[in-house]
Amino acid sequence: MSKMTAEQAKKWGKRRMMGKSKYVMFYGVVTWGIILAALFTGMEWMTQQTFTTSWLYIRLVVFGILGFFIANFRWDARERMFHSQSR
């Protein structure tokens, strides 16, 4: 397991103050969900010159769930690195 640099630890120290649930919602569900749904909808538009609204909703849900897991794993990994830094 790698350790954080002092700069990374300082940045994570500020970010972790929002709490795990807000971090996962913002950086996972909202950020990953919206960005990936927009990206795939844009690809659909570029390749087919149309997009289906129902697919947009499905993408938002699926990528929101994916983002939840990504952010949750990132939180846990950064917490482990942060705590190993302080030892």
PDB file of C-alpha atoms in Angstrom:
ATOM      1  CA  MET A   1       0.000   0.000   0.000  1.00  0.00           C
ATOM      2  CA  SER A   2       1.403   3.367  -0.954  1.00  0.00           C
ATOM      3  CA  LYS A   3       1.436   6.402   1.264  1.00  0.00           C
ATOM      4  CA  MET A   4       0.135   9.855   0.501  1.00  0.00           C
ATOM      5  CA  THR A   5       2.423  12.795   0.042  1.00  0.00           C
ATOM      6  CA  ALA A   6       1.995  15.700   2.437  1.00  0.00           C
ATOM      7  CA  GLU A   7       0.165  17.640  -0.291  1.00  0.00           C
ATOM      8  CA  GLN A   8      -2.229  14.745  -0.989  1.00  0.00           C
ATOM      9  CA  ALA A   9      -2.850  14.251   2.735  1.00  0.00           C
ATOM     10  CA  LYS A  10      -3.670  17.941   3.162  1.00  0.00           C
ATOM     11  CA  LYS A  11      -6.075  17.863   0.210  1.00  0.00           C
ATOM     12  CA  TRP A  12      -7.712  14.647   1.422  1.00  0.00           C
ATOM     13  CA  GLY A  13      -7.960  16.047   4.959  1.00  0.00           C
ATOM     14  CA  LYS A  14     -10.112  18.895   3.623  1.00  0.00           C
ATOM     15  CA  ARG A  15     -12.162  16.686   1.324  1.00  0.00           C
ATOM     16  CA  ARG A  16     -12.878  14.054   3.970  1.00  0.00           C
ATOM     17  CA  MET A  17     -14.512  16.685   6.180  1.00  0.00           C
ATOM     18  CA  MET A  18     -17.612  16.466   3.969  1.00  0.00           C
ATOM     19  CA  GLY A  19     -18.164  12.920   5.207  1.00  0.00           C
ATOM     20  CA  LYS A  20     -18.375   9.659   3.339  1.00  0.00           C
ATOM     21  CA  SER A  21     -22.029   9.881   2.324  1.00  0.00           C
ATOM     22  CA  LYS A  22     -21.723  13.366   0.796  1.00  0.00           C
ATOM     23  CA  TYR A  23     -18.438  12.418  -0.872  1.00  0.00           C
ATOM     24  CA  VAL A  24     -19.979   9.304  -2.448  1.00  0.00           C
ATOM     25  CA  MET A  25     -23.085  11.201  -3.573  1.00  0.00           C
ATOM     26  CA  PHE A  26     -21.164  14.116  -5.093  1.00  0.00           C
ATOM     27  CA  TYR A  27     -18.051  12.475  -6.522  1.00  0.00           C
ATOM     28  CA  GLY A  28     -19.709   9.175  -7.357  1.00  0.00           C
ATOM     29  CA  VAL A  29     -23.400   9.303  -8.083  1.00  0.00           C
ATOM     30  CA  VAL A  30     -23.654  12.851  -9.406  1.00  0.00           C
ATOM     31  CA  THR A  31     -20.260  13.336 -11.045  1.00  0.00           C
ATOM     32  CA  TRP A  32     -19.692   9.870 -12.547  1.00  0.00           C
ATOM     33  CA  GLY A  33     -23.382   9.357 -13.270  1.00  0.00           C
ATOM     34  CA  ILE A  34     -23.897  12.601 -15.152  1.00  0.00           C
ATOM     35  CA  ILE A  35     -20.550  12.615 -16.972  1.00  0.00           C
ATOM     36  CA  LEU A  36     -20.800   9.035 -18.209  1.00  0.00           C
ATOM     37  CA  ALA A  37     -24.493   9.354 -19.124  1.00  0.00           C
ATOM     38  CA  ALA A  38     -23.725  12.541 -21.087  1.00  0.00           C
ATOM     39  CA  LEU A  39     -20.728  10.912 -22.774  1.00  0.00           C
ATOM     40  CA  PHE A  40     -22.670   7.840 -23.888  1.00  0.00           C
ATOM     41  CA  THR A  41     -25.681   9.906 -24.931  1.00  0.00           C
ATOM     42  CA  GLY A  42     -23.344  12.118 -26.963  1.00  0.00           C
ATOM     43  CA  MET A  43     -21.850   9.042 -28.604  1.00  0.00           C
ATOM     44  CA  GLU A  44     -25.355   7.813 -29.398  1.00  0.00           C
ATOM     45  CA  TRP A  45     -26.197  11.189 -30.936  1.00  0.00           C
ATOM     46  CA  MET A  46     -23.002  11.279 -33.003  1.00  0.00           C
ATOM     47  CA  THR A  47     -23.341   7.736 -34.332  1.00  0.00           C
ATOM     48  CA  GLN A  48     -27.117   7.596 -34.828  1.00  0.00           C
ATOM     49  CA  GLN A  49     -28.087  11.292 -35.094  1.00  0.00           C
ATOM     50  CA  THR A  50     -30.775  10.667 -32.474  1.00  0.00           C
ATOM     51  CA  PHE A  51     -31.087   9.695 -28.853  1.00  0.00           C
ATOM     52  CA  THR A  52     -33.750   7.903 -26.876  1.00  0.00           C
ATOM     53  CA  THR A  53     -34.965   9.584 -23.706  1.00  0.00           C
ATOM     54  CA  SER A  54     -35.597   6.284 -21.955  1.00  0.00           C
ATOM     55  CA  TRP A  55     -31.963   5.272 -22.590  1.00  0.00           C
ATOM     56  CA  LEU A  56     -30.819   8.540 -21.054  1.00  0.00           C
ATOM     57  CA  TYR A  57     -32.720   7.717 -17.847  1.00  0.00           C
ATOM     58  CA  ILE A  58     -31.382   4.177 -17.843  1.00  0.00           C
ATOM     59  CA  ARG A  59     -27.837   5.480 -18.283  1.00  0.00           C
ATOM     60  CA  LEU A  60     -28.261   7.958 -15.430  1.00  0.00           C
ATOM     61  CA  VAL A  61     -29.396   5.171 -13.103  1.00  0.00           C
ATOM     62  CA  VAL A  62     -26.795   2.611 -14.189  1.00  0.00           C
ATOM     63  CA  PHE A  63     -23.864   5.028 -14.212  1.00  0.00           C
ATOM     64  CA  GLY A  64     -25.061   6.573 -10.941  1.00  0.00           C
ATOM     65  CA  ILE A  65     -24.901   3.130  -9.324  1.00  0.00           C
ATOM     66  CA  LEU A  66     -21.495   2.498 -10.892  1.00  0.00           C
ATOM     67  CA  GLY A  67     -20.317   5.870  -9.598  1.00  0.00           C
ATOM     68  CA  PHE A  68     -21.552   4.965  -6.121  1.00  0.00           C
ATOM     69  CA  PHE A  69     -19.293   1.922  -6.038  1.00  0.00           C
ATOM     70  CA  ILE A  70     -16.313   3.733  -7.552  1.00  0.00           C
ATOM     71  CA  ALA A  71     -16.512   6.592  -5.034  1.00  0.00           C
ATOM     72  CA  ASN A  72     -17.083   4.185  -2.157  1.00  0.00           C
ATOM     73  CA  PHE A  73     -13.956   2.185  -3.028  1.00  0.00           C
ATOM     74  CA  ARG A  74     -11.949   5.379  -3.569  1.00  0.00           C
ATOM     75  CA  TRP A  75     -13.027   6.719  -0.157  1.00  0.00           C
ATOM     76  CA  ASP A  76     -11.948   3.509   1.565  1.00  0.00           C
ATOM     77  CA  ALA A  77      -8.607   3.406  -0.271  1.00  0.00           C
ATOM     78  CA  ARG A  78      -7.833   7.040   0.477  1.00  0.00           C
ATOM     79  CA  GLU A  79      -8.780   6.615   4.122  1.00  0.00           C
ATOM     80  CA  ARG A  80      -6.368   3.674   4.424  1.00  0.00           C
ATOM     81  CA  MET A  81      -3.617   5.728   2.768  1.00  0.00           C
ATOM     82  CA  PHE A  82      -4.424   8.743   4.948  1.00  0.00           C
ATOM     83  CA  HIS A  83      -4.265   6.736   8.164  1.00  0.00           C
ATOM     84  CA  SER A  84      -1.045   4.964   7.135  1.00  0.00           C
ATOM     85  CA  GLN A  85       0.437   8.432   6.517  1.00  0.00           C
ATOM     86  CA  SER A  86      -0.207   9.520  10.090  1.00  0.00           C
ATOM     87  CA  ARG A  87       1.574   6.494  11.592  1.00  0.00           C
TER      88      ARG A  87
END
